[in-house]
Amino acid sequence: MADGIPVKSWSRLARWAGLGAFASYLSSAFVPLPEPVALFLAFAFGPLFMVASLGLYRLLKMWKPSLWLEVAFLFNVVATALVTLMLAVQQTSFAFHDKFKTADRGSVTDEQLRWIFKEVNAVQLGIDIAWDVFISLGTACFAIGMWKHPVFGRILPAVGVTVSVLLLGFNLVWFPEPPADAGSIDFGPAVALWYMGMAVYLKVKGSSLEASVSGT
């Protein structure tokens, strides 16, 4: 137990909050929904991912306390706050741009409006890169912190470090443009798949994970 909370509870928190985070993001991005519902789901991603990070942190800390885990959780908390900020700025910019397109703009032409939007939109792109920086560092630290775990082993941590380094490296190489916008590879989805894989693995190996924590 950690602070009187059983291992099973932390495992469920990490698993379901993580799956909920990605379900909310994918639904808001790819499923046709009423705008208020889509916005609610989009903004739910960051808080849910933050809670999932807490669950994963407490699970791994019960196995072996580590400075890597402390730093990982700190980075992920900042990252999830940044992604929520990015989504809020992005959706606000889109909403006002759509409003200005049909409003009385005086002497501002359509071409000028498009260029104004590109400059304003660069703000959320910069926040998006900041999110990638922190989530890549947090993910790498989590992966290092679980190295040689009796349940997670070495392969899963090694994959986590690899995709994190690629995400951070490609963002730095192509800065200030996001890699995808520059015609390169965005490794963000690979990091997302790693976390989804973690959530599934927690479900499959739940009993083994509980047994790996001493005193439970």
mmCIF file of C-alpha atoms in Angstrom:
data_model
loop_
_atom_site.group_PDB
_atom_site.id
_atom_site.type_symbol
_atom_site.label_atom_id
_atom_site.label_comp_id
_atom_site.label_asym_id
_atom_site.label_seq_id
_atom_site.Cartn_x
_atom_site.Cartn_y
_atom_site.Cartn_z
ATOM 1 C CA MET A 1 0.000 0.000 0.000
ATOM 2 C CA ALA A 2 0.920 3.681 -0.420
ATOM 3 C CA ASP A 3 -0.601 6.048 2.120
ATOM 4 C CA GLY A 4 -3.188 3.381 2.887
ATOM 5 C CA ILE A 5 -4.236 3.057 -0.756
ATOM 6 C CA PRO A 6 -3.829 -0.472 -2.205
ATOM 7 C CA VAL A 7 -1.766 -1.245 -5.277
ATOM 8 C CA LYS A 8 -4.861 -2.337 -7.174
ATOM 9 C CA SER A 9 -6.403 1.132 -6.795
ATOM 10 C CA TRP A 10 -3.318 2.891 -8.183
ATOM 11 C CA SER A 11 -3.180 0.397 -11.048
ATOM 12 C CA ARG A 12 -6.823 1.029 -11.930
ATOM 13 C CA LEU A 13 -6.336 4.786 -11.695
ATOM 14 C CA ALA A 14 -3.351 4.724 -14.058
ATOM 15 C CA ARG A 15 -5.070 2.361 -16.470
ATOM 16 C CA TRP A 16 -8.514 3.913 -16.719
ATOM 17 C CA ALA A 17 -7.407 7.541 -16.548
ATOM 18 C CA GLY A 18 -4.862 6.836 -19.277
ATOM 19 C CA LEU A 19 -7.340 5.093 -21.550
ATOM 20 C CA GLY A 20 -9.898 7.800 -20.818
ATOM 21 C CA ALA A 21 -7.404 10.502 -21.776
ATOM 22 C CA PHE A 22 -6.714 9.045 -25.182
ATOM 23 C CA ALA A 23 -10.346 8.121 -25.808
ATOM 24 C CA SER A 24 -11.359 11.713 -25.087
ATOM 25 C CA TYR A 25 -8.702 13.131 -27.407
ATOM 26 C CA LEU A 26 -9.411 10.734 -30.276
ATOM 27 C CA SER A 27 -13.165 11.251 -29.966
ATOM 28 C CA SER A 28 -12.865 15.037 -30.009
ATOM 29 C CA ALA A 29 -10.489 14.951 -32.982
ATOM 30 C CA PHE A 30 -12.031 12.307 -35.237
ATOM 31 C CA VAL A 31 -15.674 11.751 -34.222
ATOM 32 C CA PRO A 32 -18.308 14.234 -35.461
ATOM 33 C CA LEU A 33 -19.769 15.615 -32.239
ATOM 34 C CA PRO A 34 -21.612 18.781 -31.158
ATOM 35 C CA GLU A 35 -19.038 21.503 -30.529
ATOM 36 C CA PRO A 36 -19.579 21.764 -26.731
ATOM 37 C CA VAL A 37 -19.117 17.981 -26.392
ATOM 38 C CA ALA A 38 -16.010 17.979 -28.574
ATOM 39 C CA LEU A 39 -14.514 20.838 -26.555
ATOM 40 C CA PHE A 40 -15.272 19.099 -23.262
ATOM 41 C CA LEU A 41 -13.568 15.914 -24.463
ATOM 42 C CA ALA A 42 -10.568 17.815 -25.821
ATOM 43 C CA PHE A 43 -10.052 19.713 -22.570
ATOM 44 C CA ALA A 44 -10.490 16.491 -20.558
ATOM 45 C CA PHE A 45 -7.348 15.005 -22.132
ATOM 46 C CA GLY A 46 -4.820 16.972 -20.075
ATOM 47 C CA PRO A 47 -6.419 16.475 -16.625
ATOM 48 C CA LEU A 48 -7.021 12.762 -17.278
ATOM 49 C CA PHE A 49 -3.444 12.238 -18.474
ATOM 50 C CA MET A 50 -2.185 14.098 -15.387
ATOM 51 C CA VAL A 51 -4.136 11.728 -13.130
ATOM 52 C CA ALA A 52 -2.864 8.714 -15.097
ATOM 53 C CA SER A 53 0.692 9.958 -14.573
ATOM 54 C CA LEU A 54 0.034 10.152 -10.829
ATOM 55 C CA GLY A 55 -1.189 6.554 -10.812
ATOM 56 C CA LEU A 56 1.835 5.306 -12.753
ATOM 57 C CA TYR A 57 4.193 7.277 -10.516
ATOM 58 C CA ARG A 58 2.740 5.827 -7.306
ATOM 59 C CA LEU A 59 2.765 2.294 -8.734
ATOM 60 C CA LEU A 60 6.412 2.432 -9.699
ATOM 61 C CA LYS A 61 7.435 4.230 -6.516
ATOM 62 C CA MET A 62 5.974 1.395 -4.409
ATOM 63 C CA TRP A 63 8.317 -0.989 -6.218
ATOM 64 C CA LYS A 64 11.461 1.157 -5.944
ATOM 65 C CA PRO A 65 11.620 4.859 -5.006
ATOM 66 C CA SER A 66 13.738 6.760 -7.493
ATOM 67 C CA LEU A 67 14.716 10.316 -8.328
ATOM 68 C CA TRP A 68 13.879 9.455 -11.945
ATOM 69 C CA LEU A 69 10.253 8.874 -10.974
ATOM 70 C CA GLU A 70 10.037 12.116 -9.002
ATOM 71 C CA VAL A 71 11.331 14.083 -11.982
ATOM 72 C CA ALA A 72 9.144 12.119 -14.411
ATOM 73 C CA PHE A 73 5.959 12.977 -12.553
ATOM 74 C CA LEU A 74 6.991 16.643 -12.302
ATOM 75 C CA PHE A 75 7.646 16.843 -16.058
ATOM 76 C CA ASN A 76 4.362 15.120 -16.898
ATOM 77 C CA VAL A 77 2.352 17.450 -14.679
ATOM 78 C CA VAL A 78 3.854 20.458 -16.471
ATOM 79 C CA ALA A 79 3.341 18.751 -19.844
ATOM 80 C CA THR A 80 -0.351 18.063 -19.270
ATOM 81 C CA ALA A 81 -0.914 21.654 -18.137
ATOM 82 C CA LEU A 82 0.811 22.862 -21.303
ATOM 83 C CA VAL A 83 -1.247 20.654 -23.611
ATOM 84 C CA THR A 84 -4.437 21.984 -22.013
ATOM 85 C CA LEU A 85 -3.160 25.525 -22.540
ATOM 86 C CA MET A 86 -2.268 24.697 -26.137
ATOM 87 C CA LEU A 87 -5.733 23.300 -26.867
ATOM 88 C CA ALA A 88 -7.413 26.305 -25.242
ATOM 89 C CA VAL A 89 -5.322 28.786 -27.265
ATOM 90 C CA GLN A 90 -5.834 26.750 -30.435
ATOM 91 C CA GLN A 91 -9.599 26.562 -30.145
ATOM 92 C CA THR A 92 -9.854 30.226 -29.132
ATOM 93 C CA SER A 93 -7.809 31.277 -32.163
ATOM 94 C CA PHE A 94 -9.923 29.152 -34.505
ATOM 95 C CA ALA A 95 -13.176 30.483 -33.044
ATOM 96 C CA PHE A 96 -12.170 34.142 -33.337
ATOM 97 C CA HIS A 97 -10.761 33.616 -36.833
ATOM 98 C CA ASP A 98 -14.086 32.140 -37.980
ATOM 99 C CA LYS A 99 -15.877 35.078 -36.365
ATOM 100 C CA PHE A 100 -13.640 37.678 -38.026
ATOM 101 C CA LYS A 101 -14.073 36.082 -41.464
ATOM 102 C CA THR A 102 -17.742 37.045 -41.496
ATOM 103 C CA ALA A 103 -17.469 40.315 -39.547
ATOM 104 C CA ASP A 104 -17.042 43.823 -40.908
ATOM 105 C CA ARG A 105 -13.243 44.093 -41.277
ATOM 106 C CA GLY A 106 -13.040 47.493 -42.903
ATOM 107 C CA SER A 107 -9.989 47.564 -45.188
ATOM 108 C CA VAL A 108 -8.580 44.191 -44.031
ATOM 109 C CA THR A 109 -8.597 41.805 -46.992
ATOM 110 C CA ASP A 110 -9.064 38.036 -46.896
ATOM 111 C CA GLU A 111 -5.368 37.567 -47.672
ATOM 112 C CA GLN A 112 -4.349 39.873 -44.833
ATOM 113 C CA LEU A 113 -6.675 38.034 -42.474
ATOM 114 C CA ARG A 114 -5.080 34.726 -43.436
ATOM 115 C CA TRP A 115 -1.606 36.086 -42.694
ATOM 116 C CA ILE A 116 -2.775 37.522 -39.370
ATOM 117 C CA PHE A 117 -4.157 34.117 -38.441
ATOM 118 C CA LYS A 118 -0.868 32.408 -39.351
ATOM 119 C CA GLU A 119 1.048 34.700 -36.991
ATOM 120 C CA VAL A 120 -1.439 34.286 -34.160
ATOM 121 C CA ASN A 121 -1.610 30.537 -34.716
ATOM 122 C CA ALA A 122 2.164 30.342 -34.264
ATOM 123 C CA VAL A 123 1.589 30.944 -30.541
ATOM 124 C CA GLN A 124 -0.240 27.653 -30.051
ATOM 125 C CA LEU A 125 2.332 25.885 -32.233
ATOM 126 C CA GLY A 126 5.048 27.108 -29.864
ATOM 127 C CA ILE A 127 3.090 25.839 -26.848
ATOM 128 C CA ASP A 128 2.653 22.535 -28.679
ATOM 129 C CA ILE A 129 6.438 22.221 -28.960
ATOM 130 C CA ALA A 130 6.798 23.018 -25.240
ATOM 131 C CA TRP A 131 4.324 20.194 -24.516
ATOM 132 C CA ASP A 132 6.410 17.830 -26.651
ATOM 133 C CA VAL A 133 9.583 18.822 -24.781
ATOM 134 C CA PHE A 134 8.139 18.145 -21.339
ATOM 135 C CA ILE A 135 6.233 14.975 -22.257
ATOM 136 C CA SER A 136 9.303 13.504 -23.957
ATOM 137 C CA LEU A 137 11.453 14.203 -20.875
ATOM 138 C CA GLY A 138 8.778 12.893 -18.514
ATOM 139 C CA THR A 139 8.290 9.734 -20.555
ATOM 140 C CA ALA A 140 12.024 9.052 -20.737
ATOM 141 C CA CYS A 141 12.367 9.475 -16.977
ATOM 142 C CA PHE A 142 9.418 7.157 -16.328
ATOM 143 C CA ALA A 143 10.977 4.555 -18.624
ATOM 144 C CA ILE A 144 14.348 4.786 -16.875
ATOM 145 C CA GLY A 145 12.628 4.595 -13.480
ATOM 146 C CA MET A 146 10.958 1.289 -14.398
ATOM 147 C CA TRP A 147 14.110 -0.296 -15.828
ATOM 148 C CA LYS A 148 14.434 -3.952 -14.736
ATOM 149 C CA HIS A 149 11.035 -3.882 -13.056
ATOM 150 C CA PRO A 150 9.934 -7.524 -12.501
ATOM 151 C CA VAL A 151 6.774 -6.890 -14.533
ATOM 152 C CA PHE A 152 7.828 -4.237 -17.073
ATOM 153 C CA GLY A 153 11.277 -5.708 -17.679
ATOM 154 C CA ARG A 154 13.618 -3.979 -20.127
ATOM 155 C CA ILE A 155 11.931 -3.937 -23.532
ATOM 156 C CA LEU A 156 9.045 -1.635 -22.606
ATOM 157 C CA PRO A 157 11.338 0.878 -20.852
ATOM 158 C CA ALA A 158 13.804 0.769 -23.763
ATOM 159 C CA VAL A 159 11.015 1.562 -26.230
ATOM 160 C CA GLY A 160 9.866 4.419 -24.002
ATOM 161 C CA VAL A 161 13.318 6.002 -23.914
ATOM 162 C CA THR A 162 13.753 5.559 -27.683
ATOM 163 C CA VAL A 163 10.487 7.217 -28.739
ATOM 164 C CA SER A 164 11.029 10.010 -26.197
ATOM 165 C CA VAL A 165 14.500 10.810 -27.523
ATOM 166 C CA LEU A 166 13.182 10.787 -31.095
ATOM 167 C CA LEU A 167 10.283 13.090 -30.198
ATOM 168 C CA LEU A 168 12.558 15.579 -28.443
ATOM 169 C CA GLY A 169 15.306 15.362 -31.062
ATOM 170 C CA PHE A 170 13.039 15.927 -34.046
ATOM 171 C CA ASN A 171 11.372 18.886 -32.327
ATOM 172 C CA LEU A 172 14.759 20.507 -31.703
ATOM 173 C CA VAL A 173 16.031 19.825 -35.221
ATOM 174 C CA TRP A 174 12.978 21.344 -36.925
ATOM 175 C CA PHE A 175 12.326 24.155 -34.432
ATOM 176 C CA PRO A 176 10.454 26.520 -34.658
ATOM 177 C CA GLU A 177 8.219 24.435 -36.924
ATOM 178 C CA PRO A 178 6.644 21.235 -35.583
ATOM 179 C CA PRO A 179 8.249 18.255 -37.392
ATOM 180 C CA ALA A 180 5.000 17.271 -39.142
ATOM 181 C CA ASP A 181 4.525 20.802 -40.506
ATOM 182 C CA ALA A 182 8.102 20.728 -41.792
ATOM 183 C CA GLY A 183 7.437 17.536 -43.745
ATOM 184 C CA SER A 184 9.260 15.305 -41.268
ATOM 185 C CA ILE A 185 8.088 12.679 -38.763
ATOM 186 C CA ASP A 186 6.089 13.470 -35.641
ATOM 187 C CA PHE A 187 6.917 10.902 -32.954
ATOM 188 C CA GLY A 188 4.171 12.207 -30.659
ATOM 189 C CA PRO A 189 1.797 9.383 -31.728
ATOM 190 C CA ALA A 190 4.551 6.857 -30.927
ATOM 191 C CA VAL A 191 4.788 8.219 -27.380
ATOM 192 C CA ALA A 192 0.984 8.108 -27.119
ATOM 193 C CA LEU A 193 0.987 4.468 -28.254
ATOM 194 C CA TRP A 194 3.618 3.692 -25.611
ATOM 195 C CA TYR A 195 1.341 5.009 -22.872
ATOM 196 C CA MET A 196 -1.634 3.146 -24.320
ATOM 197 C CA GLY A 197 0.480 0.006 -24.358
ATOM 198 C CA MET A 198 1.312 0.647 -20.720
ATOM 199 C CA ALA A 199 -2.382 0.901 -19.854
ATOM 200 C CA VAL A 200 -3.156 -2.396 -21.600
ATOM 201 C CA TYR A 201 -0.136 -4.047 -19.975
ATOM 202 C CA LEU A 202 -1.335 -2.909 -16.546
ATOM 203 C CA LYS A 203 -4.640 -4.646 -17.229
ATOM 204 C CA VAL A 204 -3.029 -7.883 -18.412
ATOM 205 C CA LYS A 205 -0.355 -8.015 -15.694
ATOM 206 C CA GLY A 206 -2.419 -6.585 -12.838
ATOM 207 C CA SER A 207 -1.990 -9.521 -10.454
ATOM 208 C CA SER A 208 1.734 -9.838 -11.206
ATOM 209 C CA LEU A 209 2.187 -6.128 -10.584
ATOM 210 C CA GLU A 210 0.528 -6.376 -7.179
ATOM 211 C CA ALA A 211 2.774 -9.308 -6.242
ATOM 212 C CA SER A 212 5.896 -7.374 -7.294
ATOM 213 C CA VAL A 213 5.298 -4.699 -4.675
ATOM 214 C CA SER A 214 6.685 -5.753 -1.340
ATOM 215 C CA GLY A 215 4.354 -5.622 1.630
ATOM 216 C CA THR A 216 1.142 -6.065 -0.378
#
